[in-house]
């Protein structure tokens, strides 16, 4: 967002167990039920901790298991051979605050509180180009103290068993963005006239590639692990919300995506890669543009289906901001749009892309006319239900990341969308419940299940989810 301005289904149709002995089935189901209840009780304790402002779980209490890379198999993410459905969050400013010892503790607070409500993936910036506390002060010139701050963010995420999507540049001017690259190009003697020259100019493409190479090859000063080898990193994001409105055909952006996706994979074949798209439909799918929030969305140079068919892209990203795209005034139309927007992209991920789709940003701003926390909670609930509807069918809807989680004391960074988990008790409970449901899916799905199969009987599992 612009800042500032199956269950893997089983072959066996009796849910997750094979048939030979009915007693064995009963014992198996009893074990599943007990496990699910234990999980629920454990996470209720975590939620109680955050409600009492205890700042989440102690990382030392987190059970140590082998820390593996998240992978993709078909339309699902996998971890250690099991499905990995995501309930996550955004906190974009963590590197910036970690660069100052007086605010570094806020990063720890974020991870503690996110962990306490079961969030497993965070998304944040691995860029700050030419701005206050810049990571990259000029092309390929870095502030080592700020880089160490990013190291700290990654190490804290690992400590709390949270994986990270790291975005590599901004479309918007905040934190530098493509406009800063154009300024650097002109300072080096180029004659660039549009911010969209970022996508086409060979020198600027090289500037970007150099930054990508530097980040991926960085050795974390806290963990001594090279970023490109660190399972803490869930995925690389090529750009936050890329747009190229100077070329509504989408060809310029498509060419850039093709080059950069292959380049990232040439440096790091282990991690997942996504583009960072908002999800707007373009010229390649005129029948789908009816789902766009407004006519202008089809003219910004992005093309959801075509862009995500590029070699090297592992999953699709979509953002959900009815208050920015439809109307700033809160109304029920926000929820209706959210449902249809999400359903359309899940269908496309299944029918045309064959990959997971992650709703990597969604939210509603406290600055919107008519905003109240009850509506924010309804928005959370709508997104989570749409995600779960896909998850329980083994579909491509792989999860969502709320924009954005804040600790107390970071109000000066609040863009209106902040969810303060220690005081937004209803929202925290909704988030925690979604985490529990997805944890049940993730834990049950690996038991004697096989990929790509179908099942008809959801009764027992749905009973667990309802509980």
XYZ file of C-alpha atoms in Angstrom:
467
model
C 0.000 0.000 0.000
C 1.134 3.596 -0.606
C 2.183 5.055 2.712
C 1.748 8.583 3.783
C 0.034 10.739 1.196
C -5.989 -30.262 2.123
C -6.329 -29.275 3.884
C -4.750 -31.293 1.499
C -7.617 -33.596 0.705
C -7.115 -37.297 1.228
C -7.653 -40.126 -1.201
C -9.731 -41.740 1.531
C -13.151 -40.129 1.585
C -13.505 -40.652 5.326
C -11.458 -37.510 6.037
C -7.893 -38.352 6.999
C -7.783 -42.016 7.905
C -7.706 -45.340 6.123
C -10.585 -47.731 6.527
C -9.427 -51.217 7.496
C -10.423 -51.199 11.167
C -13.279 -49.142 12.579
C -11.723 -49.201 16.036
C -8.535 -47.848 14.532
C -10.527 -45.056 12.942
C -12.142 -44.151 16.253
C -8.800 -44.115 18.011
C -7.327 -42.040 15.206
C -10.135 -39.526 15.336
C -9.873 -39.357 19.106
C -6.195 -38.615 18.783
C -6.884 -35.866 16.252
C -9.561 -34.367 18.475
C -7.308 -34.414 21.528
C -4.481 -32.885 19.547
C -6.726 -30.150 18.230
C -8.086 -29.356 21.684
C -4.563 -29.285 23.097
C -3.577 -26.871 20.344
C -6.560 -24.665 21.071
C -5.888 -24.612 24.816
C -2.221 -23.829 24.237
C -3.008 -20.915 21.968
C -5.734 -19.655 24.302
C -3.042 -19.329 26.943
C -0.969 -17.313 24.476
C -3.948 -15.091 23.740
C -4.536 -14.599 27.458
C -0.937 -13.496 27.769
C -1.329 -10.849 25.141
C -4.644 -9.690 26.560
C -2.906 -9.074 29.867
C -0.161 -7.220 28.001
C 2.491 -9.734 28.883
C 3.946 -9.191 25.398
C 3.589 -12.700 24.066
C 5.461 -15.924 24.359
C 8.985 -16.369 25.580
C 11.065 -17.527 22.628
C 12.920 -19.953 24.868
C 9.646 -21.851 25.382
C 9.149 -22.376 21.657
C 9.850 -25.989 20.846
C 12.984 -26.306 18.783
C 12.367 -28.123 15.535
C 14.383 -28.250 12.379
C 14.069 -24.864 10.706
C 13.367 -25.720 7.077
C 12.679 -23.697 3.946
C 9.054 -23.215 2.998
C 8.464 -24.706 -0.431
C 5.655 -24.827 -2.930
C 3.971 -27.910 -4.308
C 1.253 -27.147 -6.820
C -1.263 -24.786 -5.268
C -0.023 -25.161 -1.692
C 2.941 -24.063 0.355
C 4.658 -26.903 2.185
C 6.888 -27.142 5.226
C 8.570 -30.379 6.280
C 6.289 -32.267 3.907
C 3.062 -30.791 5.316
C 0.861 -27.993 4.027
C 1.686 -24.527 5.306
C -1.298 -22.178 5.264
C -0.438 -18.654 6.356
C -1.877 -16.259 8.887
C 0.477 -13.313 8.789
C 1.039 -9.606 9.233
C 2.836 -6.587 7.858
C 5.075 -4.224 9.801
C 7.027 -2.334 7.179
C 9.177 -0.096 9.409
C 11.074 -2.676 11.457
C 14.500 -2.098 9.919
C 14.173 1.664 10.425
C 13.326 1.425 14.115
C 15.886 -1.316 14.697
C 18.592 1.090 13.498
C 18.198 3.083 16.733
C 18.879 1.383 20.049
C 16.171 3.473 21.712
C 13.450 1.993 19.441
C 14.933 -1.417 18.634
C 12.826 -3.036 21.366
C 9.685 -2.264 19.370
C 10.793 -4.845 16.814
C 11.007 -7.483 19.520
C 7.576 -6.408 20.769
C 6.104 -6.923 17.299
C 7.409 -10.468 17.031
C 6.455 -11.378 20.598
C 2.898 -10.172 20.141
C 2.499 -11.624 16.653
C 3.757 -14.983 17.886
C 1.345 -14.916 20.812
C -1.662 -14.839 18.460
C -0.194 -17.522 16.203
C 0.986 -15.401 13.279
C 3.633 -17.264 11.303
C 4.710 -14.929 8.467
C 5.618 -11.244 8.541
C 6.253 -8.896 5.659
C 8.634 -5.956 5.846
C 10.945 -3.756 3.797
C 14.490 -4.762 2.866
C 14.964 -1.367 1.251
C 15.318 2.269 2.198
C 16.840 4.146 -0.684
C 18.394 7.584 -0.192
C 16.045 8.607 2.627
C 16.265 9.128 6.394
C 18.169 6.187 7.896
C 18.750 4.901 4.365
C 19.961 1.369 3.885
C 21.236 2.214 0.396
C 22.611 5.754 0.479
C 23.545 5.725 -3.205
C 23.828 2.915 -5.749
C 25.703 0.033 -4.074
C 26.735 2.251 -1.122
C 25.235 1.002 2.142
C 24.998 2.124 5.735
C 26.390 -0.820 7.695
C 24.533 0.164 10.865
C 21.208 0.030 9.017
C 22.156 -3.281 7.433
C 22.856 -4.605 10.920
C 19.382 -3.404 11.852
C 17.935 -5.562 9.070
C 20.092 -8.423 10.356
C 18.488 -7.918 13.768
C 14.976 -8.023 12.278
C 15.703 -11.333 10.554
C 17.331 -12.809 13.658
C 14.407 -11.773 15.895
C 11.939 -13.288 13.442
C 13.826 -16.567 13.611
C 13.875 -16.375 17.417
C 10.079 -16.235 17.486
C 9.613 -18.792 14.699
C 8.191 -16.254 12.276
C 9.178 -16.250 8.623
C 9.588 -13.094 6.555
C 8.615 -11.842 3.125
C 11.283 -9.270 2.283
C 10.363 -6.630 -0.293
C 13.280 -5.269 -2.328
C 12.116 -1.863 -3.621
C 9.070 0.414 -3.498
C 6.892 1.593 -6.332
C 6.012 4.656 -4.251
C 8.252 7.516 -3.180
C 8.217 6.468 0.464
C 11.560 4.955 1.459
C 12.963 6.082 -1.896
C 11.237 3.854 -4.395
C 11.626 3.879 -8.143
C 11.744 7.699 -8.086
C 14.996 7.591 -6.109
C 16.538 5.241 -8.667
C 15.602 7.736 -11.391
C 17.245 10.534 -9.383
C 20.386 8.435 -9.062
C 20.297 7.795 -12.796
C 20.066 11.481 -13.628
C 22.843 12.248 -11.132
C 25.048 9.778 -13.035
C 24.476 11.626 -16.332
C 21.317 10.016 -17.706
C 18.444 12.093 -19.071
C 15.407 10.384 -17.533
C 12.008 12.060 -17.520
C 9.653 9.528 -15.914
C 9.706 7.435 -12.770
C 8.641 4.551 -14.998
C 12.086 4.688 -16.624
C 13.018 2.533 -13.641
C 11.536 -0.440 -15.499
C 13.224 0.131 -18.873
C 16.534 1.908 -18.467
C 19.453 -0.576 -18.479
C 21.462 1.411 -15.920
C 18.590 1.509 -13.455
C 17.964 -2.198 -13.974
C 21.603 -2.771 -13.087
C 21.260 -0.577 -9.973
C 18.347 -2.731 -8.849
C 20.159 -5.976 -9.609
C 23.140 -4.807 -7.597
C 20.883 -4.167 -4.608
C 19.268 -7.588 -4.954
C 22.689 -9.240 -5.147
C 23.881 -7.371 -2.059
C 20.857 -8.314 0.041
C 20.739 -11.965 -0.992
C 24.468 -12.429 -0.391
C 24.455 -10.594 2.936
C 25.799 -12.609 5.881
C 23.682 -11.872 8.940
C 25.890 -10.428 11.673
C 23.683 -11.946 14.398
C 23.223 -15.470 13.030
C 26.166 -15.789 10.615
C 23.726 -17.165 8.019
C 23.691 -15.817 4.475
C 20.264 -14.421 3.638
C 19.881 -16.624 0.569
C 20.430 -19.685 2.772
C 18.217 -18.632 5.678
C 14.890 -20.500 6.069
C 13.635 -17.536 8.119
C 13.017 -15.814 4.801
C 9.738 -17.062 3.378
C 10.025 -15.275 0.043
C 11.586 -12.421 -1.891
C 9.216 -9.770 -3.212
C 10.448 -8.014 -6.336
C 8.668 -4.723 -5.599
C 5.972 -3.342 -3.359
C 2.904 -2.643 -5.526
C 4.575 -2.187 -8.929
C 2.736 0.026 -11.394
C 3.778 1.404 -14.774
C 0.948 3.765 -15.804
C 2.971 5.151 -18.723
C 2.379 1.811 -20.484
C -1.190 0.515 -20.023
C -0.379 -2.411 -22.336
C 1.699 -3.848 -19.517
C 4.620 -4.775 -21.767
C 7.217 -2.679 -19.938
C 6.428 -4.094 -16.529
C 6.134 -7.613 -17.945
C 9.628 -7.375 -19.403
C 11.014 -6.125 -16.086
C 9.349 -8.934 -14.144
C 10.678 -11.536 -16.574
C 14.241 -10.290 -16.220
C 14.210 -9.803 -12.454
C 12.456 -13.043 -11.539
C 15.050 -15.065 -13.436
C 17.847 -12.943 -11.964
C 16.710 -13.555 -8.366
C 16.386 -17.280 -9.042
C 19.876 -17.341 -10.565
C 21.234 -16.092 -7.218
C 18.894 -18.050 -4.967
C 17.034 -21.084 -6.261
C 15.961 -22.116 -2.750
C 13.577 -19.338 -1.786
C 10.162 -18.521 -3.176
C 9.712 -15.395 -5.310
C 6.632 -13.218 -5.805
C 6.090 -9.925 -7.601
C 4.299 -7.752 -5.033
C 1.238 -7.013 -7.179
C -1.997 -5.493 -5.934
C -3.908 -7.875 -8.191
C -5.411 -5.617 -10.868
C -6.563 -7.287 -14.066
C -5.207 -5.980 -17.361
C -5.398 -6.386 -21.136
C -4.644 -10.119 -21.190
C -7.889 -10.901 -19.329
C -10.563 -8.398 -20.403
C -13.349 -10.592 -19.021
C -11.826 -10.346 -15.547
C -11.523 -6.552 -15.441
C -15.101 -6.415 -14.146
C -13.658 -7.472 -10.783
C -11.327 -4.462 -10.673
C -12.346 -1.846 -8.103
C -12.491 0.936 -10.700
C -11.800 1.521 -14.430
C -8.404 3.102 -13.761
C -7.083 -0.130 -12.253
C -6.853 -1.668 -15.737
C -4.666 1.236 -16.936
C -1.765 1.096 -14.464
C 0.374 -1.335 -16.466
C -0.172 -4.425 -14.323
C -1.843 -7.625 -15.470
C -2.472 -10.160 -12.710
C -2.694 -13.364 -14.734
C -0.063 -12.552 -17.345
C 2.428 -11.195 -14.800
C 2.216 -14.265 -12.589
C 2.755 -16.664 -15.481
C 6.371 -15.511 -15.708
C 9.098 -18.116 -15.220
C 10.509 -17.878 -11.705
C 7.362 -16.610 -9.987
C 6.241 -19.096 -7.346
C 3.053 -17.563 -5.992
C 0.710 -14.675 -6.608
C 0.158 -11.709 -4.312
C -3.005 -9.628 -3.973
C -3.820 -6.558 -1.862
C -7.279 -5.616 -0.584
C -7.998 -1.907 -0.005
C -11.580 -0.950 -0.781
C -11.157 2.304 1.141
C -8.356 3.387 -1.205
C -9.838 2.029 -4.421
C -13.616 2.443 -4.125
C -14.527 5.104 -1.575
C -12.909 6.474 1.574
C -16.233 6.287 3.424
C -16.756 2.982 5.217
C -19.737 0.960 3.976
C -20.932 -2.608 3.538
C -19.791 -2.379 -0.088
C -16.252 -2.819 1.268
C -17.087 -6.300 2.485
C -18.936 -7.226 -0.715
C -15.988 -6.097 -2.820
C -13.518 -7.940 -0.588
C -15.386 -11.222 -0.993
C -15.722 -11.007 -4.786
C -12.144 -9.718 -5.232
C -10.663 -12.560 -3.205
C -12.834 -15.235 -4.799
C -11.894 -14.081 -8.314
C -8.179 -14.340 -7.556
C -8.473 -17.749 -5.916
C -10.293 -18.989 -9.010
C -7.605 -17.567 -11.308
C -4.814 -19.071 -9.211
C -6.494 -22.459 -9.573
C -7.643 -22.271 -13.205
C -4.855 -20.333 -14.925
C -1.810 -20.148 -12.675
C -1.707 -23.428 -10.757
C -0.033 -21.699 -7.825
C -0.920 -20.391 -4.358
C -2.283 -16.885 -3.965
C -1.430 -14.959 -0.829
C -3.411 -11.869 0.169
C -0.343 -10.023 1.362
C -2.013 -6.766 2.454
C -5.507 -5.964 3.642
C -6.975 -3.496 6.067
C -9.179 -0.501 6.715
C -7.975 2.854 7.995
C -9.036 4.584 11.197
C -8.898 7.780 9.126
C -11.779 6.636 6.909
C -15.074 8.509 7.442
C -17.397 6.235 9.385
C -14.611 3.994 10.679
C -15.086 2.079 13.880
C -13.263 -0.899 15.335
C -16.308 -3.113 14.860
C -16.108 -2.593 11.110
C -12.375 -3.294 11.176
C -13.167 -6.562 12.934
C -15.782 -7.383 10.281
C -13.151 -6.799 7.608
C -10.796 -9.184 9.377
C -13.535 -11.763 9.668
C -14.486 -11.455 5.985
C -10.926 -11.945 4.749
C -10.351 -14.871 7.099
C -13.573 -16.620 6.101
C -12.781 -16.260 2.410
C -9.316 -17.683 3.011
C -10.669 -20.555 5.071
C -13.294 -21.403 2.444
C -10.460 -22.118 0.023
C -8.231 -23.790 2.580
C -10.810 -26.378 3.671
C -11.195 -27.458 0.027
C -7.462 -27.686 -0.565
C -7.675 -24.656 -2.831
C -5.148 -22.023 -3.859
C -6.126 -19.483 -1.199
C -2.959 -19.885 0.854
C -3.460 -17.225 3.508
C -3.471 -13.531 4.292
C -1.376 -10.855 5.996
C -3.100 -8.009 7.807
C -1.825 -4.465 7.303
C -0.478 -3.890 9.914
C 0.554 -5.022 13.416
C 1.857 -2.396 15.852
C 3.172 -2.469 19.405
C 2.350 0.256 21.873
C 4.820 3.113 21.725
C 5.115 3.103 17.925
C 2.100 5.356 17.317
C 4.289 7.919 15.529
C 4.595 5.417 12.631
C 0.851 4.701 12.433
C -0.663 5.297 8.981
C -4.193 4.695 10.269
C -4.229 0.957 9.627
C -2.394 -0.138 12.769
C -3.790 -2.992 14.836
C -2.468 -2.773 18.393
C -2.789 -6.349 19.563
C -2.404 -5.546 23.265
C -5.454 -3.261 23.292
C -7.542 -4.344 20.275
C -8.857 -7.356 22.172
C -11.617 -8.396 19.770
C -9.332 -8.107 16.759
C -6.676 -10.099 18.607
C -9.166 -12.870 19.305
C -10.294 -12.966 15.666
C -6.667 -13.162 14.506
C -5.868 -15.840 17.076
C -8.875 -17.933 16.059
C -7.788 -17.863 12.429
C -4.305 -18.938 13.476
C -5.762 -21.873 15.398
C -7.899 -22.987 12.488
C -4.991 -22.885 10.058
C -2.759 -24.641 12.578
C -5.307 -27.478 12.695
C -5.219 -27.746 8.909
C -1.434 -27.650 8.824
C -1.067 -30.320 11.516
C -3.765 -32.713 10.268
C -2.975 -32.544 6.596
C 0.285 -34.420 6.710
C -1.227 -37.560 8.247
C -1.493 -40.255 5.553
C -2.653 -37.720 3.007
C -1.527 -37.362 -0.564
C -1.386 -34.334 -2.813
C -3.922 -33.585 -5.480
C -6.615 -35.970 -4.299
C -10.238 -35.261 -3.420
C -12.494 -35.977 -0.500
C -16.219 -35.456 0.071
C -16.704 -35.712 3.810
C -15.713 -32.558 5.671
C -17.966 -33.170 8.671
C -15.431 -34.168 11.282
C -12.921 -31.547 10.278
C -15.547 -28.822 10.118
C -16.607 -29.787 13.640
C -13.056 -29.180 14.806
C -12.931 -25.834 13.020
C -16.241 -24.739 14.496
C -14.973 -25.646 17.962
